[in-house]
């Protein structure tokens, strides 16, 4: 596998379920990001990790819990979600979080539907 | 605060016609600007980026963008549209986060439709 991969690609869950999204990057990058993309809204940055340490939270509700066990893997743990959390969740990585040009490479996303 | 504004949420062009997607930035310091494209059911792919080395930036798939400081613009163009160019296009600017980290702030996107 090359680039940034995300699993699953589609997820349907009830409001009481617990699920996790997985992201893996094969680019040797040190920074990873979670974004939320909702219809008719700009991309929202949720979390940033640099060298496995969280840099930015961006006031995301606690029902979203990120985990970055190493620089290649990023998880987003979900519990007691609301229907308005239905969206495309995108993972991205970059060489360094502090790099000025900060080119980010994106995965294909997980389409989440909360019933 | 640095930001970008994309004018026109939907743009339609005929196949073979000029593509012009508009992006204006707001920044008190030299900005670092990007254009990304998103095809249906896919993530974002970098088209090009402005790094201050040259005001006219060439990207992939025949796209280019010109940085105009006097107009605070970074519009994306392609001389001749192809059906495969139909997608959503995002302009973005690199802004500081806490500490030494940076993030991308995206515009709201422009959906490009190419008519046969």
Short mmCIF file of C-alpha atoms in Angstrom, two decimals:
data_model
loop_
_atom_site.label_atom_id
_atom_site.label_comp_id
_atom_site.label_asym_id
_atom_site.label_seq_id
_atom_site.Cartn_x
_atom_site.Cartn_y
_atom_site.Cartn_z
CA UNK A 1 0.00 0.00 0.00
CA UNK A 2 1.19 3.49 -0.73
CA UNK A 3 0.13 6.93 0.46
CA UNK A 4 -2.54 7.29 3.10
CA UNK A 5 -5.11 4.56 3.66
CA UNK A 6 -8.28 4.65 5.73
CA UNK A 7 -10.54 1.87 6.96
CA UNK A 8 -13.38 1.30 6.86
CA UNK A 9 -14.47 3.28 3.80
CA UNK A 10 -18.08 3.26 4.93
CA UNK A 11 -19.55 2.93 8.42
CA UNK A 12 -23.11 2.97 9.67
CA UNK A 13 -23.58 3.07 13.42
CA UNK A 14 -26.27 3.69 15.98
CA UNK A 15 -26.01 6.43 18.54
CA UNK A 16 -25.13 3.96 21.30
CA UNK A 17 -22.42 2.11 19.39
CA UNK A 18 -18.68 2.37 19.82
CA UNK A 19 -16.53 2.19 16.71
CA UNK A 20 -13.09 3.24 15.56
CA UNK A 21 -11.72 4.70 12.34
CA UNK A 22 -8.21 3.78 11.31
CA UNK A 23 -5.68 5.70 9.26
CA UNK A 24 -2.27 4.54 8.14
CA UNK A 25 0.36 6.49 6.23
CA UNK A 26 3.22 4.89 4.30
CA UNK A 27 5.06 8.12 3.51
CA UNK A 28 7.42 8.41 6.47
CA UNK A 29 5.66 11.54 7.70
CA UNK A 30 5.74 12.85 11.26
CA UNK A 31 2.41 14.67 11.42
CA UNK A 32 -1.12 13.34 11.04
CA UNK A 33 -4.50 15.05 10.96
CA UNK A 34 -8.22 14.27 11.26
CA UNK A 35 -10.70 16.41 9.33
CA UNK A 36 -14.48 16.37 9.20
CA UNK A 37 -16.14 17.16 5.87
CA UNK A 38 -19.87 17.84 6.07
CA UNK A 39 -22.12 18.78 3.19
CA UNK A 40 -22.09 22.50 2.41
CA UNK A 41 -19.42 23.24 5.04
CA UNK A 42 -15.68 23.89 4.77
CA UNK A 43 -13.31 21.19 5.93
CA UNK A 44 -13.03 21.27 9.71
CA UNK A 45 -9.72 20.38 11.32
CA UNK A 46 -10.39 18.15 14.32
CA UNK A 47 -7.02 16.95 15.58
CA UNK A 48 -3.35 17.32 14.77
CA UNK A 49 -0.59 15.02 15.96
CA UNK A 50 3.08 15.81 15.57
CA UNK A 51 5.55 13.06 16.46
CA UNK A 52 2.70 11.22 18.18
CA UNK A 53 1.84 14.15 20.46
CA UNK A 54 -1.46 15.98 20.10
CA UNK A 55 -0.91 19.58 19.00
CA UNK A 56 -4.42 20.80 18.31
CA UNK A 57 -7.85 19.77 19.53
CA UNK A 58 -9.99 22.47 17.99
CA UNK A 59 -12.80 22.14 20.54
CA UNK A 60 -14.04 18.79 19.29
CA UNK A 61 -16.72 17.08 21.42
CA UNK A 62 -15.42 14.41 23.75
CA UNK A 63 -17.44 11.73 21.96
CA UNK A 64 -14.54 11.83 19.47
CA UNK A 65 -11.32 10.47 20.93
CA UNK A 66 -8.12 10.31 18.86
CA UNK A 67 -5.20 7.99 19.38
CA UNK A 68 -1.79 8.08 17.73
CA UNK A 69 0.27 5.06 18.86
CA UNK A 70 3.10 5.80 16.40
CA UNK A 71 3.85 8.16 13.54
CA UNK A 72 2.31 5.82 10.96
CA UNK A 73 -1.05 5.13 12.58
CA UNK A 74 -3.92 7.31 13.69
CA UNK A 75 -7.25 6.27 15.12
CA UNK A 76 -10.48 8.08 15.82
CA UNK A 77 -12.58 6.37 18.48
CA UNK A 78 -16.28 7.12 18.32
CA UNK A 79 -18.91 6.67 21.03
CA UNK A 80 -22.46 7.94 21.63
CA UNK A 81 -22.43 9.93 18.41
CA UNK A 82 -25.26 12.13 17.18
CA UNK A 83 -26.89 12.14 13.73
CA UNK A 84 -25.22 15.49 13.00
CA UNK A 85 -21.88 13.71 13.24
CA UNK A 86 -22.63 11.98 9.95
CA UNK A 87 -19.95 13.16 7.53
CA UNK A 88 -16.86 12.17 5.58
CA UNK A 89 -13.89 11.85 7.93
CA UNK A 90 -10.58 12.48 6.24
CA UNK A 91 -7.15 11.62 7.50
CA UNK A 92 -4.05 13.41 6.23
CA UNK A 93 -0.34 13.40 6.89
CA UNK A 94 2.55 15.76 6.27
CA UNK A 95 6.31 15.59 6.63
CA UNK A 96 6.34 17.86 9.67
CA UNK A 97 3.58 19.73 11.46
CA UNK A 98 5.77 22.82 11.57
CA UNK A 99 6.79 22.79 7.94
CA UNK A 100 5.99 26.16 6.40
CA UNK A 101 4.63 24.77 3.15
CA UNK A 102 2.79 22.07 5.04
CA UNK A 103 1.69 20.05 2.04
CA UNK A 104 -0.75 17.45 3.30
CA UNK A 105 -1.52 14.10 1.74
CA UNK A 106 -5.06 12.84 2.20
CA UNK A 107 -6.62 9.43 2.51
CA UNK A 108 -9.86 8.53 0.70
CA UNK A 109 -11.98 9.10 3.79
CA UNK A 110 -14.52 7.16 5.82
CA UNK A 111 -18.15 7.94 5.07
CA UNK A 112 -19.87 7.79 8.48
CA UNK A 113 -23.62 7.61 8.91
CA UNK A 114 -25.10 7.84 12.41
CA UNK A 115 -28.64 6.57 12.74
CA UNK B 1 -6.05 35.84 10.91
CA UNK B 2 -5.17 34.29 7.59
CA UNK B 3 -8.02 32.93 5.50
CA UNK B 4 -9.13 32.21 1.95
CA UNK B 5 -12.39 32.92 0.19
CA UNK B 6 -13.55 31.06 -2.89
CA UNK B 7 -15.94 33.02 -5.05
CA UNK B 8 -18.60 30.85 -6.64
CA UNK B 9 -19.61 27.57 -5.08
CA UNK B 10 -20.53 26.18 -8.51
CA UNK B 11 -18.88 26.82 -11.87
CA UNK B 12 -19.94 25.29 -15.17
CA UNK B 13 -17.87 25.35 -18.34
CA UNK B 14 -18.10 23.63 -21.68
CA UNK B 15 -15.56 21.03 -22.64
CA UNK B 16 -12.61 22.79 -24.25
CA UNK B 17 -13.38 26.15 -22.63
CA UNK B 18 -11.22 28.05 -20.17
CA UNK B 19 -11.52 27.09 -16.53
CA UNK B 20 -11.21 29.91 -13.99
CA UNK B 21 -11.74 29.22 -10.29
CA UNK B 22 -11.33 32.17 -7.96
CA UNK B 23 -9.57 32.33 -4.62
CA UNK B 24 -8.77 35.45 -2.61
CA UNK B 25 -6.67 35.39 0.52
CA UNK B 26 -6.48 37.53 3.59
CA UNK B 27 -3.07 37.70 5.22
CA UNK B 28 -0.81 40.28 6.81
CA UNK B 29 2.27 38.19 6.06
CA UNK B 30 3.36 36.42 2.85
CA UNK B 31 0.91 33.53 2.53
CA UNK B 32 1.61 29.95 1.56
CA UNK B 33 -1.25 28.93 -0.72
CA UNK B 34 -2.48 25.64 -2.12
CA UNK B 35 -5.07 24.27 -4.51
CA UNK B 36 -6.50 20.82 -3.92
CA UNK B 37 -8.95 18.78 -5.98
CA UNK B 38 -11.45 16.22 -4.68
CA UNK B 39 -13.04 13.71 -7.02
CA UNK B 40 -16.24 11.95 -5.93
CA UNK B 41 -15.75 9.49 -3.09
CA UNK B 42 -12.07 10.32 -2.79
CA UNK B 43 -9.79 12.35 -0.57
CA UNK B 44 -8.11 15.61 -1.53
CA UNK B 45 -5.22 15.65 -3.98
CA UNK B 46 -2.72 18.49 -4.25
CA UNK B 47 -2.86 20.33 -7.57
CA UNK B 48 -0.23 22.98 -6.89
CA UNK B 49 1.24 25.22 -4.22
CA UNK B 50 2.66 28.73 -4.02
CA UNK B 51 6.02 28.88 -2.28
CA UNK B 52 7.05 32.46 -3.20
CA UNK B 53 9.65 31.17 -5.69
CA UNK B 54 7.53 32.21 -8.68
CA UNK B 55 4.21 34.00 -9.01
CA UNK B 56 2.98 31.68 -11.76
CA UNK B 57 2.73 28.15 -10.45
CA UNK B 58 2.19 25.15 -12.69
CA UNK B 59 0.49 22.08 -11.31
CA UNK B 60 -0.71 18.70 -12.40
CA UNK B 61 -3.31 17.97 -15.08
CA UNK B 62 -2.60 21.23 -16.94
CA UNK B 63 -3.69 23.55 -14.13
CA UNK B 64 -1.83 26.66 -13.10
CA UNK B 65 -2.38 29.52 -10.68
CA UNK B 66 -0.99 33.02 -10.49
CA UNK B 67 -0.23 34.77 -7.22
CA UNK B 68 -1.19 38.44 -7.42
CA UNK B 69 -0.28 40.36 -4.30
CA UNK B 70 -1.95 43.57 -5.49
CA UNK B 71 -5.25 41.73 -5.86
CA UNK B 72 -4.70 39.30 -2.94
CA UNK B 73 -5.68 36.54 -5.34
CA UNK B 74 -4.54 33.06 -6.29
CA UNK B 75 -6.94 32.03 -9.05
CA UNK B 76 -6.75 28.60 -10.63
CA UNK B 77 -6.90 28.29 -14.41
CA UNK B 78 -6.76 25.69 -17.14
CA UNK B 79 -6.85 26.68 -20.82
CA UNK B 80 -9.09 23.86 -21.99
CA UNK B 81 -11.49 21.94 -19.76
CA UNK B 82 -11.77 18.19 -20.00
CA UNK B 83 -14.65 16.07 -18.80
CA UNK B 84 -12.33 14.45 -16.27
CA UNK B 85 -11.81 17.86 -14.59
CA UNK B 86 -15.29 17.70 -13.06
CA UNK B 87 -14.65 17.71 -9.32
CA UNK B 88 -14.61 19.97 -6.28
CA UNK B 89 -11.68 22.34 -5.92
CA UNK B 90 -10.40 23.78 -2.66
CA UNK B 91 -8.09 26.70 -2.06
CA UNK B 92 -6.14 26.61 1.21
CA UNK B 93 -3.66 28.71 3.18
CA UNK B 94 -1.05 27.52 5.67
CA UNK B 95 -1.53 29.21 9.04
CA UNK B 96 0.28 28.90 12.37
CA UNK B 97 -1.02 26.63 15.10
CA UNK B 98 0.16 26.68 18.68
CA UNK B 99 3.90 26.27 19.12
CA UNK B 100 5.78 25.61 15.90
CA UNK B 101 3.04 23.62 14.16
CA UNK B 102 1.01 24.85 11.20
CA UNK B 103 -2.34 23.86 9.70
CA UNK B 104 -4.19 24.33 6.45
CA UNK B 105 -7.29 26.48 6.46
CA UNK B 106 -9.54 25.64 3.53
CA UNK B 107 -12.01 27.63 1.52
CA UNK B 108 -15.56 26.39 1.14
CA UNK B 109 -14.86 24.78 -2.22
CA UNK B 110 -15.97 25.24 -5.82
CA UNK B 111 -17.80 22.47 -7.64
CA UNK B 112 -16.71 22.40 -11.29
CA UNK B 113 -19.09 20.93 -13.86
CA UNK B 114 -17.87 20.32 -17.39
CA UNK B 115 -20.58 20.24 -20.03
CA UNK B 116 -20.15 18.18 -23.20
#
